Structures are given as C-alpha cells and as structure tokens.
Short mmCIF file of C-alpha atoms in Angstrom, two decimals:
data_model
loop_
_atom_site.label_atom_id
_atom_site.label_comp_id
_atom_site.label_asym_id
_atom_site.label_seq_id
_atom_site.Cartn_x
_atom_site.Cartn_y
_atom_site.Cartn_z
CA UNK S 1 192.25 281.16 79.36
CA UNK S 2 193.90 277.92 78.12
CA UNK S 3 192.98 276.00 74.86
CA UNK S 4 190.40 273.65 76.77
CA UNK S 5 188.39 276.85 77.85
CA UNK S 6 188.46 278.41 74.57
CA UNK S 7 187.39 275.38 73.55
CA UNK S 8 184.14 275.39 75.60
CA UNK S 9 183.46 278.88 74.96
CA UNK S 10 183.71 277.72 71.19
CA UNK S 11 180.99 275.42 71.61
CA UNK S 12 178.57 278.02 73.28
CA UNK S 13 179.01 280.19 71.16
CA UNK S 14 178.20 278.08 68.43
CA UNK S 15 175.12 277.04 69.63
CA UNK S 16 173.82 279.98 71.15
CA UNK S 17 174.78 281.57 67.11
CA UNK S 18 172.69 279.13 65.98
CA UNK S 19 169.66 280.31 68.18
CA UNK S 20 170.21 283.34 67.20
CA UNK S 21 170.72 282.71 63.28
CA UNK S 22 167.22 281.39 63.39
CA UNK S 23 165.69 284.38 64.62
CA UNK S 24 167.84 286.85 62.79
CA UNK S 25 166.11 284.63 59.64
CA UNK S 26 162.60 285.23 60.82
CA UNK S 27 163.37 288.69 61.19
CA UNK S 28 165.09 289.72 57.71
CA UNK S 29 161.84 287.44 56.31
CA UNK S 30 159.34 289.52 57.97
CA UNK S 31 161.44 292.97 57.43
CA UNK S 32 161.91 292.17 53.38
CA UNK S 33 158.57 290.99 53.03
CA UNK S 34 156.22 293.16 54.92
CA UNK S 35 158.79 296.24 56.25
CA UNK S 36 158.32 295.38 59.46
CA UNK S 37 160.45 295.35 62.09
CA UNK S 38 159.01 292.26 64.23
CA UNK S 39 160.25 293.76 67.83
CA UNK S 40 157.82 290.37 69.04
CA UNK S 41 159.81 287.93 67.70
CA UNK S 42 161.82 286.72 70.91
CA UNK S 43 158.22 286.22 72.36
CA UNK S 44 157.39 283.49 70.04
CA UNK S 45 160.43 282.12 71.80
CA UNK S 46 159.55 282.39 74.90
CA UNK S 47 155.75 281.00 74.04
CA UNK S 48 157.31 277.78 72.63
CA UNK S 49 159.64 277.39 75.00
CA UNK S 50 157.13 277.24 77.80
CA UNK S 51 154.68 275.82 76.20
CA UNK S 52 156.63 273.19 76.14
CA UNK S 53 157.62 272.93 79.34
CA UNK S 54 154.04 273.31 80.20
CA UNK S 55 153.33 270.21 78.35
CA UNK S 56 156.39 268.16 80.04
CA UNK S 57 154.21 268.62 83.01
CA UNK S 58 150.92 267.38 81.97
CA UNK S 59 149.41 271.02 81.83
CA UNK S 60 147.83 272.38 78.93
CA UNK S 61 149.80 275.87 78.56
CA UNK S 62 148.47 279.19 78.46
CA UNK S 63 149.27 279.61 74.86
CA UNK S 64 145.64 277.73 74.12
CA UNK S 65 143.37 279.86 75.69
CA UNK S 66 145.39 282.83 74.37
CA UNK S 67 145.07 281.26 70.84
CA UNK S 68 141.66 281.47 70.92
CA UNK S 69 141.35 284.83 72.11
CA UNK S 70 143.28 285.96 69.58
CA UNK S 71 140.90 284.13 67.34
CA UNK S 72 137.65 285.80 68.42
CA UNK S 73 139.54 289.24 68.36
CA UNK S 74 140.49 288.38 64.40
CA UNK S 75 137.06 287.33 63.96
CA UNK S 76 135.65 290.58 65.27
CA UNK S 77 137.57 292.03 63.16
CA UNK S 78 136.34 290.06 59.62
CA UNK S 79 132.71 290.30 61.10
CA UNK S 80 133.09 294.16 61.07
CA UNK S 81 135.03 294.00 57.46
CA UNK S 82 132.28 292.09 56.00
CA UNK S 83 129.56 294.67 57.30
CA UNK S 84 129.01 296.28 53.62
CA UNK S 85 129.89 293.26 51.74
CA UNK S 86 128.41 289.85 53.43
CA UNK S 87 128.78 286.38 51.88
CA UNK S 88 128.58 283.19 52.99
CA UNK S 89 131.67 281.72 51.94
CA UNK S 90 133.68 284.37 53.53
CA UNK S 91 131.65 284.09 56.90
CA UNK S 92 132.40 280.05 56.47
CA UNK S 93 136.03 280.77 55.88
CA UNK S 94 136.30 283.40 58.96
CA UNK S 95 134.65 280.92 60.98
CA UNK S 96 137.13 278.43 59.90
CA UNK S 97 140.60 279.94 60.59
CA UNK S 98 139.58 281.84 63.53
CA UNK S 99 137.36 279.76 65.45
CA UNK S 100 137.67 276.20 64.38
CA UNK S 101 140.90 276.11 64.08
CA UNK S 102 142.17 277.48 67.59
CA UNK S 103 139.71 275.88 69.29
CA UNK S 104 140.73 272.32 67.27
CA UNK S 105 144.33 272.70 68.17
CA UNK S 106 143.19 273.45 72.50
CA UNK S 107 140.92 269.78 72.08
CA UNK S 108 144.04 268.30 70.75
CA UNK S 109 145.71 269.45 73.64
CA UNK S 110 143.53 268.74 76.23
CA UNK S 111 143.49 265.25 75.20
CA UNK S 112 146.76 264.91 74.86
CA UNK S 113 148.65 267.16 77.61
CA UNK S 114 148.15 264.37 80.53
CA UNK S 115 149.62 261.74 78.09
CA UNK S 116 153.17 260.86 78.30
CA UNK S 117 153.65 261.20 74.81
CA UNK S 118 157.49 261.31 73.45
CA UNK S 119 159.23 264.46 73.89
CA UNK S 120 159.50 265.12 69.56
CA UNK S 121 155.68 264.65 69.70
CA UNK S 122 155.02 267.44 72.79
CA UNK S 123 157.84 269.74 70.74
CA UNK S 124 155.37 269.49 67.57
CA UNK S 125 152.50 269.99 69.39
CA UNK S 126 154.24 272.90 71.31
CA UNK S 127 154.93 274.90 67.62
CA UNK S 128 151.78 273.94 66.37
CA UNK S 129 150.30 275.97 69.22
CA UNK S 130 152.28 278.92 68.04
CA UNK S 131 152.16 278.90 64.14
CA UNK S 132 149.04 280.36 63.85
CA UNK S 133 149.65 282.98 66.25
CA UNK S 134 151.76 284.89 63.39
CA UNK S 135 148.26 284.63 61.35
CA UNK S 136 146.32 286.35 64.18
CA UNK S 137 149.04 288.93 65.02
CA UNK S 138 149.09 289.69 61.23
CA UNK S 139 145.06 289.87 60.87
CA UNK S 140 144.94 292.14 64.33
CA UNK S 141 148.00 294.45 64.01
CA UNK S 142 149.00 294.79 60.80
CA UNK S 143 147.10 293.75 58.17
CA UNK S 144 145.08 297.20 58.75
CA UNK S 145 148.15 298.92 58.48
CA UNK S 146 149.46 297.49 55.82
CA UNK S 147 149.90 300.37 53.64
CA UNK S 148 151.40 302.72 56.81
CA UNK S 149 155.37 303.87 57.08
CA UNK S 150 158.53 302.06 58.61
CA UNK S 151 158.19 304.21 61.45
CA UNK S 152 154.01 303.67 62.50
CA UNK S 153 155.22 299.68 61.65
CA UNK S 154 157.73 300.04 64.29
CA UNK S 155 155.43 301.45 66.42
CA UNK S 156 152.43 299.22 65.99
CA UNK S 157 155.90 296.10 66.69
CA UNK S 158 156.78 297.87 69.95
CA UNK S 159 152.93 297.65 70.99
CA UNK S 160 152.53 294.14 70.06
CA UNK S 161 155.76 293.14 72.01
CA UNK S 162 154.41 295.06 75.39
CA UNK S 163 150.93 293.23 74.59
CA UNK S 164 152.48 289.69 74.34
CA UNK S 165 154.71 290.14 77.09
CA UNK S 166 152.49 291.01 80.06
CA UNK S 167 150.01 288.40 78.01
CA UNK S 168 153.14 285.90 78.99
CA UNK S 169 152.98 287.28 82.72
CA UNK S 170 149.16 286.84 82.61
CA UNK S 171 148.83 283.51 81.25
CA UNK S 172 152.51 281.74 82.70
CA UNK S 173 153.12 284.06 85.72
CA UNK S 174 156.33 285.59 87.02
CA UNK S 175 158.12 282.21 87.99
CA UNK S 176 160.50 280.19 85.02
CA UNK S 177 160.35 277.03 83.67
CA UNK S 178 162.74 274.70 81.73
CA UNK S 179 161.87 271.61 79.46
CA UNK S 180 162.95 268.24 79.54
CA UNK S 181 165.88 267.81 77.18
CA UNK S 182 164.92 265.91 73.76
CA UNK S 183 167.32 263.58 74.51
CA UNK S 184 169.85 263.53 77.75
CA UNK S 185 172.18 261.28 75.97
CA UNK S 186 175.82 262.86 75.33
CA UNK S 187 179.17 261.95 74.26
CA UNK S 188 183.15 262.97 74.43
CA UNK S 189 184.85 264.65 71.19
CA UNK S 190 188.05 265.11 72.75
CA UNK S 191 188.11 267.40 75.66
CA UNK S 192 184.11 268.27 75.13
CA UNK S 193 181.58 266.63 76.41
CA UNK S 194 178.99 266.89 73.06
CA UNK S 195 175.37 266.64 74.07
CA UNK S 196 172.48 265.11 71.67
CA UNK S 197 170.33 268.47 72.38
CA UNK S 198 173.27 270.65 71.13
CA UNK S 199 173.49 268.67 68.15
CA UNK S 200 169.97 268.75 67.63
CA UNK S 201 170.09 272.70 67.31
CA UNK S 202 172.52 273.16 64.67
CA UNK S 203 170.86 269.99 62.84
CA UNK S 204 167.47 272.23 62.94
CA UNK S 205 169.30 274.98 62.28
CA UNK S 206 170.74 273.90 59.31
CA UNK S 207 167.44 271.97 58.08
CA UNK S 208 165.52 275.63 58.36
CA UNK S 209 168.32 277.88 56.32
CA UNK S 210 168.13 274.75 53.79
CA UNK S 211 164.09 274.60 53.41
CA UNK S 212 163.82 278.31 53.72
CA UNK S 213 166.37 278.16 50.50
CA UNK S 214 164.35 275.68 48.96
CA UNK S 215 161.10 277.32 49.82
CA UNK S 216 162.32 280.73 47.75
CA UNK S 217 163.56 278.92 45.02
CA UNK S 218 161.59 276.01 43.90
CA UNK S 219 157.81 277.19 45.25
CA UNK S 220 155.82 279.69 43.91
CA UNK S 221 154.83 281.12 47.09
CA UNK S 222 158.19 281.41 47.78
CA UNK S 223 158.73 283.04 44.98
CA UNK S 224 155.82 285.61 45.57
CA UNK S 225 157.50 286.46 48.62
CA UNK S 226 160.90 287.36 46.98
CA UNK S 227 159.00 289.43 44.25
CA UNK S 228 157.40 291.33 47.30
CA UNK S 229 160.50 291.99 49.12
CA UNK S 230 162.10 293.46 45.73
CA UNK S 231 159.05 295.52 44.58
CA UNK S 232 155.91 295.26 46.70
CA UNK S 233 154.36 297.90 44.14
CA UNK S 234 155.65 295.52 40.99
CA UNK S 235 154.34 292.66 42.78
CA UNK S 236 150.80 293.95 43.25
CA UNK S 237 150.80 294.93 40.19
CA UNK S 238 151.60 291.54 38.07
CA UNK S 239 148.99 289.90 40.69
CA UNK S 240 150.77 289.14 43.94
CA UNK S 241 148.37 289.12 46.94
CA UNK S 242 150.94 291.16 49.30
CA UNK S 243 148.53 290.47 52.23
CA UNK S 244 148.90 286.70 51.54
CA UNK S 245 153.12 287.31 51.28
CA UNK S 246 152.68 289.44 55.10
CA UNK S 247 150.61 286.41 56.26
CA UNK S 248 153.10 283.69 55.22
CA UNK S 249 156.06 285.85 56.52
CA UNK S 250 154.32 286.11 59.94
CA UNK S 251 153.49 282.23 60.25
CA UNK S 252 156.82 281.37 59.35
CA UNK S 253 158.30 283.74 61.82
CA UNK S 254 156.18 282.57 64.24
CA UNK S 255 156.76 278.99 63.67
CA UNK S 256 160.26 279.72 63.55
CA UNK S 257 160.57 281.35 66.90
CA UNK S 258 158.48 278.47 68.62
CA UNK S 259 161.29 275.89 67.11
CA UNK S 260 163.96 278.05 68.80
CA UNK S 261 161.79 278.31 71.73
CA UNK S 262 161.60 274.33 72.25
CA UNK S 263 165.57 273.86 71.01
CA UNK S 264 166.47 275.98 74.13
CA UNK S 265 163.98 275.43 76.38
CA UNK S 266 166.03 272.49 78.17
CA UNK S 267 169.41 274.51 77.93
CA UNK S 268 167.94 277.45 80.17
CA UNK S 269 165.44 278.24 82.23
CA UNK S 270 162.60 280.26 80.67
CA UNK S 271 160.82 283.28 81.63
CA UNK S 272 158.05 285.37 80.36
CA UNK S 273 160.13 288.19 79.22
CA UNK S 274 163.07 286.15 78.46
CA UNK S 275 162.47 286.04 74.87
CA UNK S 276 163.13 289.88 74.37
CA UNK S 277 166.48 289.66 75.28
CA UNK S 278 167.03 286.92 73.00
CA UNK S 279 164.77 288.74 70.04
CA UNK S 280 167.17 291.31 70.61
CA UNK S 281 170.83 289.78 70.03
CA UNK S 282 168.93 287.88 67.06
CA UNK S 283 168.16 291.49 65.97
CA UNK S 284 171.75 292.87 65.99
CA UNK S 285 172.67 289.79 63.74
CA UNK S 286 170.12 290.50 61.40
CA UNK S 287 171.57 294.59 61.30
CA UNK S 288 174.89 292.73 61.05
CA UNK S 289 173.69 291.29 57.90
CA UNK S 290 172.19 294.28 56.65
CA UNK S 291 168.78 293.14 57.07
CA UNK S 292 168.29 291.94 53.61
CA UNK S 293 171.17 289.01 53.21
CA UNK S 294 170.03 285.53 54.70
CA UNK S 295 173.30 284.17 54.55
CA UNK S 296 175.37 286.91 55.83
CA UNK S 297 172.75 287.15 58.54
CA UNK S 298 173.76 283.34 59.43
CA UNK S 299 176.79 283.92 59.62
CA UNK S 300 176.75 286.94 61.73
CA UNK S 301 174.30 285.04 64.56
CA UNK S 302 177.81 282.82 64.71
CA UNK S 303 180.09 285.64 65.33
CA UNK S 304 177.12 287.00 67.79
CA UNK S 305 177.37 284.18 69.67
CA UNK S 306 181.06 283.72 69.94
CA UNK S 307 181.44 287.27 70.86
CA UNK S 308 179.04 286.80 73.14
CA UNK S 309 180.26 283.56 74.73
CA UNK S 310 183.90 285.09 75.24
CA UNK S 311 182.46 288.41 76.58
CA UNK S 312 181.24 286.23 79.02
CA UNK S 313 184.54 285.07 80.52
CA UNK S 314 186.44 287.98 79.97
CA UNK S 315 184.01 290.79 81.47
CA UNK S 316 180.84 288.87 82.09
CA UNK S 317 179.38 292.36 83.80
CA UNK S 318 179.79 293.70 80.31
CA UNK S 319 178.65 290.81 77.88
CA UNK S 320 175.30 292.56 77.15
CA UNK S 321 176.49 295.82 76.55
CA UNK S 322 179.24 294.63 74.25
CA UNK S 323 177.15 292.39 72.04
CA UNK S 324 174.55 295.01 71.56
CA UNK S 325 177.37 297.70 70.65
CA UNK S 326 178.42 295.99 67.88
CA UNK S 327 175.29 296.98 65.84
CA UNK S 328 176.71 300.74 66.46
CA UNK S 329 179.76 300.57 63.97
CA UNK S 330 177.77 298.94 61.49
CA UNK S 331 175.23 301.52 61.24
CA UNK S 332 177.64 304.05 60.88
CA UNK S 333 179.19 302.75 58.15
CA UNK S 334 175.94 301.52 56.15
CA UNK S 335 174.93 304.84 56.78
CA UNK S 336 177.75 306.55 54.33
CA UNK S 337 176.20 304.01 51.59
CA UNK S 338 172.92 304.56 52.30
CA UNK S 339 170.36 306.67 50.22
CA UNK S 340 167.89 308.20 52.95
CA UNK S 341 164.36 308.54 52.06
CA UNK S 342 162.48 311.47 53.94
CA UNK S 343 159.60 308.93 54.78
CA UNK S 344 162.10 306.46 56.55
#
C-alpha cells in the first residue's frame, strides 16, 4: 500500500458510494413513505442496466414484454376491483396506464432499438422502460396490502425480489452483459487516470440528492409524501391520498434504480441476479443512516464504498462479509434508543 494505491482505491470507492447512495435514497423513500422494505430494489438495477445493454445491441430487451405483462396482470386486477362499482372513466383510465401505456413504450422501442441512436438517448429510453414498473409492482403487490404490518411487507418484498429475479433469468438468460460506456473519453488528475463515465455518476448522483431535495420542499406532492412518512394516519386524515404517496415512492425508486443500472452498466458486467448484491450494500447504507435521514444515508453509501474498496485489497476473500457486518454494530446500538412496538 503506497499513496498512489490508496489513491485508486479512493476513487472506487467513491464511485461505487455513489451507486450505492442512490439506492440507499430509493430505499429510505420507499421505507418512510410506504413502510416497506423494497428487498427488489437492486433488480431495478439490474433491469436498467441490461436493458441497456440490450439496446447497445440493436435488441429490444426483455424488460418490454415483461412491462406489459405486468400491465395485463394490474389490469386484471382493476377489472376485478371495479366488479361492484363499474364506470366508464375508470375502465378508460385502467385501460390507459396499464395497457396503452406499456404497450406505447414496446412500439417506441421496436422502432427505435435497430437505430444507432446516441448512447444518452438509449440510457433514457432504457429508464423509461423501467419507471413504470414501480407503478405495476405497487398496483400488484402492495397496494392490496397496504394497510398490513412491517413484517407481511417484508414478506410480500422478499416474494417480489424471487419473482423479478428468475423473471431476469427468464427474459435475459444466465449469461452477462455490459453497456457501451456514455462516453470513453478520459483524462489524467495527477496520478489518476479520471474517466468521463465516472464523472458522469457522481454528476447524476449529485443532480438526484439535489431534485429529490427540491422535490420535498418546493412541490406539493413532495410535500404529501413527507406528511405521509411523519403520520400516514394524520395524512389521511387532512386528505392525503396515501396510495398516490406509495405509488410515487415506487416510480421514483424504480426510476432511480434504472439510472444506477445504466451509470454502471459499462463499469461491470451485468447479470440477472447481480442487482441483489448491489440492493444489498445500498441497504446497509440506508441502516447506516438510520433509515429515515437522506443525508446521513449519502454519506454513509461513501464510507460503504471506501470500506468496501479497501476491503478489497487488504482481504479481498473477506470484502463481502466485512461490508455487510458493519450494519451489525449499528443495530445494536439503535437498538438501546429504540422504543419497540409489539407489532414490529
């Protein structure tokens, strides 16, 4: 270890921090919002990531025909709501979000996949694939459970993470893919040789914390969602729609995780299951910050990834095992301050 390496361990720990600050985000969203722990997260990851890479290729990616399946399934599902109750407008408006909508956004792509369009363009089109996946998962999963405990929540997070990862096997198969970088243009800050992909991470990274600020403070939605996170009962009861606050938490968690899918996609190679992995060290940030604290979550992603990064050279056997043990003495000591509930 010399001041060069430490250097260069610096840097990927940096930017694999920032990775993981943007999921630990999504995840203390979703958890304040709704009270869910979104186990899935990492596979929105992995579902932009090769989606993307899918797209690189002139290939429309599995993602589209697994949008609209997951459309007809949340149609089903308002078809057999609206049983007792039918009107027109809400059969127009089910029609519209889950049929014309995924099946909109799979023309688009077909049009467009064998056109060599420029690499921001495919990484739009690869998280506009995924956004409304969160909306789906939401309509499917949890939006009948919306009144259940932590613990069925958890258990309803671990199903839809088994579901979307053998849907990942199904629809990309077993062998990985990596993206074309965004740009393969680099330069030298002293000993480091600084690549334009790198910099676009923590330049996305930064632009999400900032709107997601912005988005809390300034709009009422945003709003909406903060009153939900402090008092889901209060909120419902000054006129809230809580199921519109789950919705928007989902979508932005999705399109959140498809944005960290297509940052890393050229830095690694991508598997099907390779977004769990990376869910999870996002996770441990977000305990790190106490699941509730944006900011502290940030900053904790950082110190993920530089733990992480140094792990690597010192006992690289052991790099998993010691970034997931340092949720352990955190949750021993926010468990002396902690008031239990019997429920949770």
């Amino acid at each position: 270890m010399d001041a060069t390496i430490a250097t260069f361990l610096i840097q990927d720990g940096v930017t694999n921090g920032a990775i993981y600050a943007l999921l630990g985000l999504a995840l203390v969203l979703v958890f304040a919002v709704t009270r869910i722990i979104f186990i899935p997260q990492g596979e929105f990851v992995a579902y932009g990531a090769l989606s993307l890479a899918l797209l690189d290729e002139g290939k429309v990616p599995g993602t589209a025909p697994m949008l609209v399946a997951f459309g007809a399934a949340a149609l089903l599902l308002d078809l057999w709501q609206m049983r007792r109750d039918f009107q027109l407008s809400s059969l127009v408006r089910a029609l519209a979000a889950n049929v014309a909508v995924p099946v909109a956004i799979y023309a688009l792509l077909a049009l467009t996949a064998p056109l060599e369009l420029p690499s921001l363009l495919r990484a739009a089109l690869a998280v506009l694939l995924i956004a409304p996946m969160g909306y789906y998962i939401y309509r499917i999963v949890y939006r009948p459970l919306v009144d259940a405990s932590v613990l069925v929540l958890l258990i309803a997070s671990l199903g839809v993470h088994l579901v979307m990862m053998g849907l990942g096997l199904v629809f990309f198969g077993p062998e990985g893919l990596r993206a074309r970088p965004l740009s393969e243009d680099s330069f030298m800050l002293g000993p480091l040789n600084v690549t334009i992909q790198s910099l676009w991470i923590y330049a996305v990274t930064i632009i999400i914390i900032v709107g997601l600020y912005l988005f809390f403070e300034k709009t009422l939605l945003g709003k909406a969602l903060r009153a939900t996170a402090v008092n889901r009962l209060g909120a419902r009861l000054v006129g809230v729609r809580t199921q519109l606050t789950g919705v928007t938490a989902l979508v932005l968690a999705a399109i959140i995780g498809a944005v960290s899918g297509v940052l890393i996609a050229p830095v690694t190679t991508i598997y099907y299951d390779t977004g769990f992995l990376i869910g999870l060290k996002g996770f441990v940030a977000a305990i790190l910050g106490g699941l509730g604290n944006f900011p502290v979550t940030a900053i904790a992603a950082i110190g993920v990834g530089l733990v992480e990064a140094f792990a690597s050279f010192f006992a690289s056997a052991y790099k998993e095992v010691i970034v997931f043990g340092l949720i352990i003495p955190v949750l021993v000591w926010l468990s002396f301050g902690a008031s239990h509930h019997e429920e949770d």
